[in-house]
Structure formats: structure tokens, C-alpha cells
């Protein structure tokens, strides 16, 4: 049995966690460790110049921006750093991706979307209807709250060009079998785009293992600055048209998909995510070698294994209490099993508006949230609009059992 996560060591890495506030809205944005803060500060102090010039400071800045992209390559297990596109948010990157895809769409081409996704992975695709695309929806099973693979099979056809789905629902918490979906999508001659925003904070991303053709998530929910990453298979990205200036050709990756270039200091700050993960793993096993890239990846996996086990304990503490409440309906998996879900836990209370519950908890120095979380189609399908959507508690690995108990006490008073 592996050792338990050293929660004191973990929390000591996050400056914000010393203020006594219980951050339980982590799916909206996580806290950042000191390693990220240091990287951003170091860049601004030591290399805040334009890249690409011959003078020494510019050469250093260029090297740092490249190193940042290479660190993201390592974090997501991409084959090449040119496959890593960075930008302000997943929503922005999704719109840019669809804009680049648009010229390849012909009238009658079919795109399959789900009604469980954040709108970032729906609206951008729907705009391709202007090119003649036909949108089909893969709807969740209302009884199981799962996306049935049989239902997908019925939607796939020789006209299908893209399927877009979430790796984990930001409302339900359910982990979807994207690798199996990828096999079916590719067998139909189509491509798969995966939104991993709700998944990436809880599992080490492996874009190659996912089977996806495109994979996106927000780094500011994975302990980084307010930034995001888009991965695409190299030959696919290379075939896309440039979204940049006319003299930046389609072969210039990833710059052709980064108009105006990346934010240098935030890109460099993202390296702090890797620094933090390796620090956690090294604390667990001080003799481990993290110098070689393959070993660093193993270190990061070891850290995430610890996170997963700890988060399951936290989720079970809350879910076990919610299961005892006859006036509560958990929206999603009621089990804490980490093989089935991430710890974004949503629920509603019979006869109460979700806002009233959250407002009551606010007063206890605890941050949770209510609403649709931009998964408006899902909330509508579940018939929860009149209740103000769901109450969502989104846990991160730096949360504690004590915080879960504080939350439960606050919820007991709220309903």
C-alpha cells in the first residue's frame, strides 16, 4: 500500500492556503504553488523583453519560452513540442481550432457533440453550420447520467467528420471512456476532440493514450496561471491553415495558431506546474531521479497517484454524508470511486434554490458555487434550471478532511 499524501507538505507549497479559507470551487480555478509564482516573477524580472533578437536578454527570453512549451510537452506526453499550442483559455483555443478547421468542412459533413459538455466544446463547433455542417447531439442517458456508447454508434456515419466530447463532466464528475470512443470514431473515419478541463487537475494527462486527435484544457485549473493548452497530432496541425500574419505559413508550428504570440511570462510560469509535481514526488521518494525527462514524467505520475487517492478519501467523506440525506439528490455518480469520477460533486436539495444553500455556506469562510457552470444544455436536460442549477463542491488534492467536515457542518445548517 502506498504512503498517504503528506498534506502538510502539499499545502505549504501554496501561499494562499495559509489564510484559513476553504477553497472548494477548484473546478472554477485552482490555487497556484510557489513554484509557479517564482517562475512568473523570475521571467518578468530577468527576461521581460521581446523574443527573437540577437542580444543576450532576448536570446534568454526565447530559450525560456521554448522551454515552457517543452515542459508542457512533457506534462501531457506529446511526441513533439510543436504539437503544443498555448493561449488564454480553453474557450479561446477551441474557437481558434474550429476557425482553422472551417475551410475543410463541406456541406453535409456531420459533427457529433454531447449535451454534457461545457459550452466551449459546443458553441465553436455549432458555428461550423455556416459552412454547411450538420450537428448531431449525443445525449446522456437520463436514467444512468452516462453517455452510452451504443448511442454514439447509431450517430456515427460515413459523413461524420468530428466528434467532440469532454473527458470528465464539470457538473457530473463522470470520467468518460475517451480511448474507447476514439477507436469507434476513427473506425468511422472521423476525428475526436476532447475537452479535458475537468479531468486534467485530477489525473496526469496522456494525450497519446487518449487516442484523441485534439485535446485541450485550462492550466489555471491545474495549479498554473490563467492560461490554456491545445494539443493536436503534428501532421493534423501542420495541415491546418495559418491564423497568423500572411507571411507566417502553415508550416510554422505552433506560431501559426498563436496570433500575437503567447504570453511569455504566463507560459514560463506554467513550468512551475512541473516543478511542483516533481517536488511532491521527490518529497515522497527523495532518492528518485527526476533529471531525465522520462524519469520526471514518472515523478509526475507518482504525484498524481497520490492526489487521486487523497481526493477519493475527501470525496467519500462528503458523498457518504450526502447519501444519508433523504432530501438531497446527487447529480452524477454517488460513489467516490476514482475509476468512475473526479471529485467535482454536484447536488440539489428538494424544495430549495441552490443559491440559498451556497449563500449560507459563504458565511462560514468556505467557497463553493451554484449554477450551470456553462453546461447549460445539461442543466436544462436534467430539468434543474428552476432550482438555479446545482450546488457544486469541487475538491482539489490540497483540500483536507477537516475542510470536508467544516463544509458538512455548514451544509447541515443550510438545509
Short mmCIF file of N, CA and C in Angstrom, two decimals, residues 95-227:
data_model
loop_
_atom_site.label_atom_id
_atom_site.label_comp_id
_atom_site.label_asym_id
_atom_site.label_seq_id
_atom_site.Cartn_x
_atom_site.Cartn_y
_atom_site.Cartn_z
N UNK A 95 -12.26 28.03 -30.13
CA UNK A 95 -12.72 28.86 -31.24
C UNK A 95 -11.66 28.96 -32.33
N UNK A 96 -10.41 29.09 -31.93
CA UNK A 96 -9.34 29.17 -32.91
C UNK A 96 -9.20 27.86 -33.67
N UNK A 97 -9.31 26.74 -32.96
CA UNK A 97 -9.23 25.44 -33.62
C UNK A 97 -10.33 25.29 -34.66
N UNK A 98 -11.56 25.63 -34.27
CA UNK A 98 -12.68 25.49 -35.20
C UNK A 98 -12.56 26.45 -36.38
N UNK A 99 -12.00 27.63 -36.14
CA UNK A 99 -11.77 28.56 -37.24
C UNK A 99 -10.77 27.97 -38.23
N UNK A 100 -9.76 27.30 -37.72
CA UNK A 100 -8.76 26.69 -38.59
C UNK A 100 -9.32 25.47 -39.33
N UNK A 101 -10.24 24.76 -38.68
CA UNK A 101 -10.86 23.59 -39.30
C UNK A 101 -11.86 23.98 -40.37
N UNK A 102 -12.48 25.14 -40.21
CA UNK A 102 -13.63 25.54 -41.04
C UNK A 102 -13.43 25.34 -42.54
N UNK A 103 -12.29 25.72 -43.13
CA UNK A 103 -12.15 25.55 -44.58
C UNK A 103 -12.25 24.11 -45.06
N UNK A 104 -12.02 23.15 -44.16
CA UNK A 104 -12.09 21.74 -44.55
C UNK A 104 -13.51 21.18 -44.48
N UNK A 105 -14.44 21.94 -43.91
CA UNK A 105 -15.81 21.47 -43.74
C UNK A 105 -16.61 21.71 -45.02
N UNK A 106 -17.28 20.67 -45.48
CA UNK A 106 -18.11 20.75 -46.68
C UNK A 106 -19.58 20.58 -46.30
N UNK A 107 -20.49 21.12 -47.11
CA UNK A 107 -21.92 20.94 -46.83
C UNK A 107 -22.27 19.45 -46.66
N UNK A 108 -22.99 19.16 -45.59
CA UNK A 108 -23.38 17.79 -45.31
C UNK A 108 -22.45 17.05 -44.38
N UNK A 109 -21.25 17.59 -44.13
CA UNK A 109 -20.35 16.96 -43.16
C UNK A 109 -21.01 16.99 -41.78
N UNK A 110 -20.86 15.90 -41.04
CA UNK A 110 -21.53 15.78 -39.75
C UNK A 110 -20.55 15.92 -38.59
N UNK A 111 -21.00 16.63 -37.57
CA UNK A 111 -20.22 16.82 -36.34
C UNK A 111 -21.10 16.38 -35.18
N UNK A 112 -20.57 15.50 -34.34
CA UNK A 112 -21.32 14.97 -33.20
C UNK A 112 -20.82 15.64 -31.92
N UNK A 113 -21.74 16.24 -31.18
CA UNK A 113 -21.44 16.91 -29.91
C UNK A 113 -22.24 16.23 -28.81
N UNK A 114 -21.88 16.47 -27.55
CA UNK A 114 -22.67 15.93 -26.45
C UNK A 114 -23.39 17.06 -25.71
N UNK A 115 -24.47 16.70 -25.04
CA UNK A 115 -25.18 17.70 -24.25
C UNK A 115 -24.68 17.75 -22.81
N UNK A 116 -23.54 17.10 -22.55
CA UNK A 116 -22.95 17.14 -21.21
C UNK A 116 -21.77 18.09 -21.12
N UNK A 117 -21.37 18.65 -22.25
CA UNK A 117 -20.14 19.45 -22.29
C UNK A 117 -20.33 20.88 -21.82
N UNK A 118 -19.25 21.47 -21.38
CA UNK A 118 -19.13 22.92 -21.23
C UNK A 118 -19.36 23.53 -22.60
N UNK A 119 -19.93 24.71 -22.64
CA UNK A 119 -20.28 25.33 -23.91
C UNK A 119 -19.06 25.60 -24.80
N UNK A 120 -17.89 25.65 -24.21
CA UNK A 120 -16.67 25.86 -25.00
C UNK A 120 -16.52 24.79 -26.07
N UNK A 121 -16.97 23.58 -25.77
CA UNK A 121 -16.82 22.46 -26.71
C UNK A 121 -18.11 22.19 -27.48
N UNK A 122 -18.99 23.18 -27.53
CA UNK A 122 -20.23 23.06 -28.30
C UNK A 122 -20.37 24.24 -29.25
N UNK A 123 -20.38 25.44 -28.68
CA UNK A 123 -20.68 26.64 -29.47
C UNK A 123 -19.74 26.86 -30.63
N UNK A 124 -18.45 26.63 -30.42
CA UNK A 124 -17.49 26.84 -31.51
C UNK A 124 -17.76 25.89 -32.66
N UNK A 125 -18.16 24.66 -32.34
CA UNK A 125 -18.48 23.68 -33.38
C UNK A 125 -19.78 24.03 -34.09
N UNK A 126 -20.75 24.52 -33.34
CA UNK A 126 -22.03 24.87 -33.96
C UNK A 126 -21.87 25.95 -35.02
N UNK A 127 -20.89 26.81 -34.86
CA UNK A 127 -20.68 27.86 -35.85
C UNK A 127 -20.27 27.30 -37.21
N UNK A 128 -19.82 26.06 -37.22
CA UNK A 128 -19.45 25.45 -38.50
C UNK A 128 -20.68 25.09 -39.33
N UNK A 129 -21.87 25.27 -38.75
CA UNK A 129 -23.08 25.12 -39.55
C UNK A 129 -23.12 26.16 -40.67
N UNK A 130 -22.42 27.28 -40.46
CA UNK A 130 -22.33 28.30 -41.50
C UNK A 130 -21.62 27.77 -42.74
N UNK A 131 -20.82 26.71 -42.56
CA UNK A 131 -20.12 26.09 -43.68
C UNK A 131 -20.91 24.92 -44.25
N UNK A 132 -22.10 24.68 -43.69
CA UNK A 132 -22.92 23.58 -44.16
C UNK A 132 -22.84 22.33 -43.31
N UNK A 133 -22.12 22.40 -42.19
CA UNK A 133 -22.02 21.23 -41.31
C UNK A 133 -23.37 20.90 -40.70
N UNK A 134 -23.59 19.62 -40.46
CA UNK A 134 -24.80 19.13 -39.80
C UNK A 134 -24.41 18.71 -38.38
N UNK A 135 -25.05 19.29 -37.39
CA UNK A 135 -24.75 19.00 -35.99
C UNK A 135 -25.70 17.93 -35.47
N UNK A 136 -25.12 16.89 -34.86
CA UNK A 136 -25.90 15.86 -34.18
C UNK A 136 -25.50 15.87 -32.70
N UNK A 137 -26.46 15.56 -31.84
CA UNK A 137 -26.17 15.53 -30.41
C UNK A 137 -26.21 14.11 -29.86
N UNK A 138 -25.14 13.77 -29.18
CA UNK A 138 -25.04 12.52 -28.42
C UNK A 138 -25.45 12.86 -27.00
N UNK A 139 -26.70 12.54 -26.66
CA UNK A 139 -27.27 12.94 -25.38
C UNK A 139 -27.04 11.88 -24.31
N UNK A 140 -26.89 12.35 -23.08
CA UNK A 140 -26.68 11.40 -22.00
C UNK A 140 -27.95 10.60 -21.73
N UNK A 141 -27.76 9.42 -21.22
CA UNK A 141 -28.88 8.58 -20.81
C UNK A 141 -29.47 9.18 -19.54
N UNK A 142 -30.74 9.61 -19.56
CA UNK A 142 -31.30 10.29 -18.39
C UNK A 142 -31.43 9.39 -17.16
N UNK A 143 -31.41 8.09 -17.38
CA UNK A 143 -31.53 7.16 -16.24
C UNK A 143 -30.19 6.94 -15.55
N UNK A 144 -29.13 6.78 -16.35
CA UNK A 144 -27.82 6.50 -15.78
C UNK A 144 -26.92 7.73 -15.69
N UNK A 145 -27.30 8.79 -16.38
CA UNK A 145 -26.49 10.00 -16.50
C UNK A 145 -25.13 9.71 -17.12
N UNK A 146 -25.11 8.73 -18.02
CA UNK A 146 -23.91 8.36 -18.75
C UNK A 146 -24.11 8.58 -20.24
N UNK A 147 -23.01 8.69 -20.97
CA UNK A 147 -23.04 8.73 -22.42
C UNK A 147 -22.89 7.29 -22.92
N UNK A 148 -23.97 6.72 -23.42
CA UNK A 148 -23.94 5.33 -23.87
C UNK A 148 -23.19 5.21 -25.20
N UNK A 149 -22.27 4.26 -25.26
CA UNK A 149 -21.51 4.06 -26.49
C UNK A 149 -22.40 3.56 -27.62
N UNK A 150 -23.42 2.79 -27.28
CA UNK A 150 -24.35 2.32 -28.32
C UNK A 150 -25.04 3.49 -28.99
N UNK A 151 -25.34 4.52 -28.21
CA UNK A 151 -25.99 5.71 -28.78
C UNK A 151 -25.05 6.42 -29.73
N UNK A 152 -23.76 6.44 -29.41
CA UNK A 152 -22.78 7.03 -30.32
C UNK A 152 -22.71 6.25 -31.61
N UNK A 153 -22.69 4.93 -31.51
CA UNK A 153 -22.60 4.09 -32.71
C UNK A 153 -23.73 4.39 -33.69
N UNK A 154 -24.90 4.69 -33.15
CA UNK A 154 -26.05 4.97 -34.02
C UNK A 154 -25.93 6.33 -34.72
N UNK A 155 -25.13 7.22 -34.14
CA UNK A 155 -24.96 8.55 -34.73
C UNK A 155 -23.84 8.60 -35.76
N UNK A 156 -22.84 7.75 -35.58
CA UNK A 156 -21.70 7.75 -36.49
C UNK A 156 -22.12 7.29 -37.88
N UNK A 157 -21.56 7.94 -38.89
CA UNK A 157 -21.87 7.57 -40.28
C UNK A 157 -20.66 7.89 -41.15
N UNK A 158 -20.77 7.57 -42.43
CA UNK A 158 -19.66 7.88 -43.33
C UNK A 158 -19.54 9.38 -43.60
N UNK A 159 -20.50 10.16 -43.07
CA UNK A 159 -20.44 11.61 -43.20
C UNK A 159 -19.85 12.30 -41.96
N UNK A 160 -19.63 11.51 -40.91
CA UNK A 160 -19.09 12.09 -39.68
C UNK A 160 -17.66 12.55 -39.89
N UNK A 161 -17.38 13.78 -39.53
CA UNK A 161 -16.03 14.33 -39.65
C UNK A 161 -15.38 14.53 -38.28
N UNK A 162 -16.18 14.93 -37.31
CA UNK A 162 -15.66 15.19 -35.97
C UNK A 162 -16.64 14.72 -34.91
N UNK A 163 -16.09 14.26 -33.80
CA UNK A 163 -16.84 14.06 -32.56
C UNK A 163 -16.13 14.88 -31.49
N UNK A 164 -16.88 15.65 -30.72
CA UNK A 164 -16.31 16.48 -29.65
C UNK A 164 -16.97 16.09 -28.34
N UNK A 165 -16.16 15.84 -27.33
CA UNK A 165 -16.70 15.39 -26.04
C UNK A 165 -15.77 15.84 -24.91
N UNK A 166 -16.26 15.68 -23.70
CA UNK A 166 -15.48 16.00 -22.52
C UNK A 166 -14.86 14.74 -21.93
N UNK A 167 -13.66 14.87 -21.39
CA UNK A 167 -13.03 13.72 -20.74
C UNK A 167 -13.69 13.45 -19.39
N UNK A 168 -14.08 14.52 -18.71
CA UNK A 168 -14.82 14.40 -17.45
C UNK A 168 -15.77 15.58 -17.36
N UNK A 169 -17.01 15.31 -16.97
CA UNK A 169 -18.01 16.37 -16.89
C UNK A 169 -17.72 17.30 -15.72
N UNK A 170 -17.81 18.61 -15.98
CA UNK A 170 -17.57 19.58 -14.91
C UNK A 170 -18.75 19.70 -13.96
N UNK A 171 -19.87 19.05 -14.28
CA UNK A 171 -21.04 19.02 -13.40
C UNK A 171 -21.20 17.63 -12.78
N UNK A 172 -21.22 16.61 -13.60
CA UNK A 172 -21.45 15.25 -13.12
C UNK A 172 -20.22 14.64 -12.46
N UNK A 173 -19.05 15.08 -12.88
CA UNK A 173 -17.82 14.47 -12.39
C UNK A 173 -17.46 13.17 -13.07
N UNK A 174 -18.32 12.68 -13.94
CA UNK A 174 -18.13 11.38 -14.59
C UNK A 174 -16.94 11.40 -15.53
N UNK A 175 -16.10 10.37 -15.44
CA UNK A 175 -14.99 10.20 -16.38
C UNK A 175 -15.49 9.38 -17.56
N UNK A 176 -15.33 9.92 -18.75
CA UNK A 176 -15.79 9.25 -19.96
C UNK A 176 -14.67 8.42 -20.59
N UNK A 177 -15.03 7.31 -21.24
CA UNK A 177 -14.03 6.40 -21.82
C UNK A 177 -13.51 6.90 -23.17
N UNK A 178 -12.71 7.94 -23.15
CA UNK A 178 -12.33 8.59 -24.40
C UNK A 178 -11.51 7.69 -25.31
N UNK A 179 -10.68 6.82 -24.75
CA UNK A 179 -9.87 5.94 -25.60
C UNK A 179 -10.76 4.99 -26.39
N UNK A 180 -11.80 4.47 -25.76
CA UNK A 180 -12.74 3.60 -26.47
C UNK A 180 -13.54 4.40 -27.49
N UNK A 181 -13.94 5.60 -27.13
CA UNK A 181 -14.64 6.45 -28.08
C UNK A 181 -13.75 6.73 -29.29
N UNK A 182 -12.47 7.00 -29.04
CA UNK A 182 -11.54 7.29 -30.14
C UNK A 182 -11.48 6.14 -31.13
N UNK A 183 -11.47 4.91 -30.63
CA UNK A 183 -11.43 3.75 -31.53
C UNK A 183 -12.65 3.73 -32.45
N UNK A 184 -13.81 3.98 -31.89
CA UNK A 184 -15.04 3.95 -32.67
C UNK A 184 -15.09 5.11 -33.66
N UNK A 185 -14.64 6.27 -33.21
CA UNK A 185 -14.65 7.45 -34.08
C UNK A 185 -13.69 7.25 -35.25
N UNK A 186 -12.51 6.75 -34.97
CA UNK A 186 -11.53 6.54 -36.03
C UNK A 186 -11.97 5.44 -36.99
N UNK A 187 -12.64 4.42 -36.46
CA UNK A 187 -13.15 3.35 -37.33
C UNK A 187 -14.17 3.89 -38.33
N UNK A 188 -14.84 4.97 -37.94
CA UNK A 188 -15.82 5.61 -38.84
C UNK A 188 -15.16 6.62 -39.76
N UNK A 189 -13.84 6.79 -39.63
CA UNK A 189 -13.13 7.72 -40.49
C UNK A 189 -13.19 9.16 -40.03
N UNK A 190 -13.51 9.38 -38.76
CA UNK A 190 -13.66 10.74 -38.22
C UNK A 190 -12.55 11.03 -37.21
N UNK A 191 -12.56 12.25 -36.69
CA UNK A 191 -11.59 12.68 -35.69
C UNK A 191 -12.29 13.00 -34.37
N UNK A 192 -11.51 12.95 -33.29
CA UNK A 192 -12.05 13.19 -31.95
C UNK A 192 -11.35 14.38 -31.29
N UNK A 193 -12.15 15.30 -30.76
CA UNK A 193 -11.65 16.44 -30.00
C UNK A 193 -12.14 16.31 -28.56
N UNK A 194 -11.22 16.39 -27.60
CA UNK A 194 -11.55 16.17 -26.19
C UNK A 194 -11.26 17.42 -25.37
N UNK A 195 -12.26 17.86 -24.62
CA UNK A 195 -12.13 18.92 -23.63
C UNK A 195 -11.80 18.25 -22.30
N UNK A 196 -10.61 18.49 -21.78
CA UNK A 196 -10.17 17.83 -20.55
C UNK A 196 -10.05 18.79 -19.37
N UNK A 197 -10.78 19.89 -19.43
CA UNK A 197 -10.65 20.91 -18.38
C UNK A 197 -10.96 20.34 -17.00
N UNK A 198 -12.00 19.52 -16.88
CA UNK A 198 -12.39 18.98 -15.58
C UNK A 198 -11.61 17.72 -15.21
N UNK A 199 -10.88 17.18 -16.14
CA UNK A 199 -10.12 15.94 -15.93
C UNK A 199 -8.68 16.21 -15.51
N UNK A 200 -8.04 17.15 -16.18
CA UNK A 200 -6.60 17.37 -16.04
C UNK A 200 -6.12 17.72 -14.63
N UNK A 201 -6.94 18.37 -13.77
CA UNK A 201 -6.45 18.64 -12.42
C UNK A 201 -6.33 17.40 -11.55
N UNK A 202 -6.90 16.27 -12.01
CA UNK A 202 -7.02 15.10 -11.15
C UNK A 202 -6.28 13.87 -11.65
N UNK A 203 -5.88 13.86 -12.91
CA UNK A 203 -5.14 12.75 -13.49
C UNK A 203 -4.04 13.32 -14.38
N UNK A 204 -2.91 12.65 -14.42
CA UNK A 204 -1.85 13.11 -15.31
C UNK A 204 -2.28 12.86 -16.75
N UNK A 205 -2.32 13.90 -17.54
CA UNK A 205 -2.78 13.81 -18.92
C UNK A 205 -1.78 13.02 -19.76
N UNK A 206 -2.31 12.17 -20.63
CA UNK A 206 -1.50 11.44 -21.61
C UNK A 206 -2.23 11.51 -22.94
N UNK A 207 -1.87 12.48 -23.75
CA UNK A 207 -2.61 12.69 -25.00
C UNK A 207 -2.46 11.51 -25.94
N UNK A 208 -1.32 10.84 -25.90
CA UNK A 208 -1.14 9.69 -26.78
C UNK A 208 -2.07 8.55 -26.37
N UNK A 209 -2.17 8.29 -25.08
CA UNK A 209 -3.03 7.21 -24.61
C UNK A 209 -4.50 7.53 -24.81
N UNK A 210 -4.85 8.81 -24.86
CA UNK A 210 -6.26 9.19 -25.01
C UNK A 210 -6.84 8.78 -26.36
N UNK A 211 -5.99 8.68 -27.37
CA UNK A 211 -6.47 8.36 -28.71
C UNK A 211 -7.08 9.53 -29.44
N UNK A 212 -7.16 10.68 -28.78
CA UNK A 212 -7.79 11.86 -29.39
C UNK A 212 -6.90 12.44 -30.49
N UNK A 213 -7.52 13.23 -31.35
CA UNK A 213 -6.79 13.98 -32.37
C UNK A 213 -6.46 15.38 -31.89
N UNK A 214 -7.33 15.93 -31.03
CA UNK A 214 -7.11 17.22 -30.39
C UNK A 214 -7.52 17.10 -28.94
N UNK A 215 -6.80 17.81 -28.07
CA UNK A 215 -7.03 17.68 -26.63
C UNK A 215 -6.71 19.03 -26.01
N UNK A 216 -7.64 19.57 -25.23
CA UNK A 216 -7.49 20.91 -24.68
C UNK A 216 -7.83 20.93 -23.20
N UNK A 217 -7.14 21.81 -22.46
CA UNK A 217 -7.55 22.06 -21.07
C UNK A 217 -6.94 23.36 -20.58
N UNK A 218 -7.48 23.83 -19.48
CA UNK A 218 -7.06 25.11 -18.89
C UNK A 218 -6.03 24.88 -17.81
N UNK A 219 -4.89 25.51 -17.94
CA UNK A 219 -3.81 25.33 -16.98
C UNK A 219 -4.09 26.02 -15.66
N UNK A 220 -4.99 27.01 -15.68
CA UNK A 220 -5.31 27.70 -14.42
C UNK A 220 -6.21 26.85 -13.52
N UNK A 221 -6.61 25.69 -14.00
CA UNK A 221 -7.32 24.74 -13.15
C UNK A 221 -6.42 23.57 -12.76
N UNK A 222 -5.19 23.64 -13.24
CA UNK A 222 -4.19 22.61 -12.95
C UNK A 222 -3.00 23.28 -12.24
N UNK A 223 -3.34 24.22 -11.34
CA UNK A 223 -2.37 24.84 -10.44
C UNK A 223 -1.43 25.82 -11.14
N UNK A 224 -1.79 26.22 -12.37
CA UNK A 224 -0.98 27.17 -13.11
C UNK A 224 -1.64 28.53 -13.21
N UNK A 225 -1.03 29.45 -13.97
CA UNK A 225 -1.61 30.77 -14.19
C UNK A 225 -2.79 30.69 -15.15
N UNK A 226 -3.45 31.82 -15.38
CA UNK A 226 -4.65 31.82 -16.22
C UNK A 226 -4.25 31.66 -17.68
N UNK A 227 -4.10 30.40 -18.06
CA UNK A 227 -3.63 30.05 -19.40
C UNK A 227 -4.18 28.68 -19.77
#
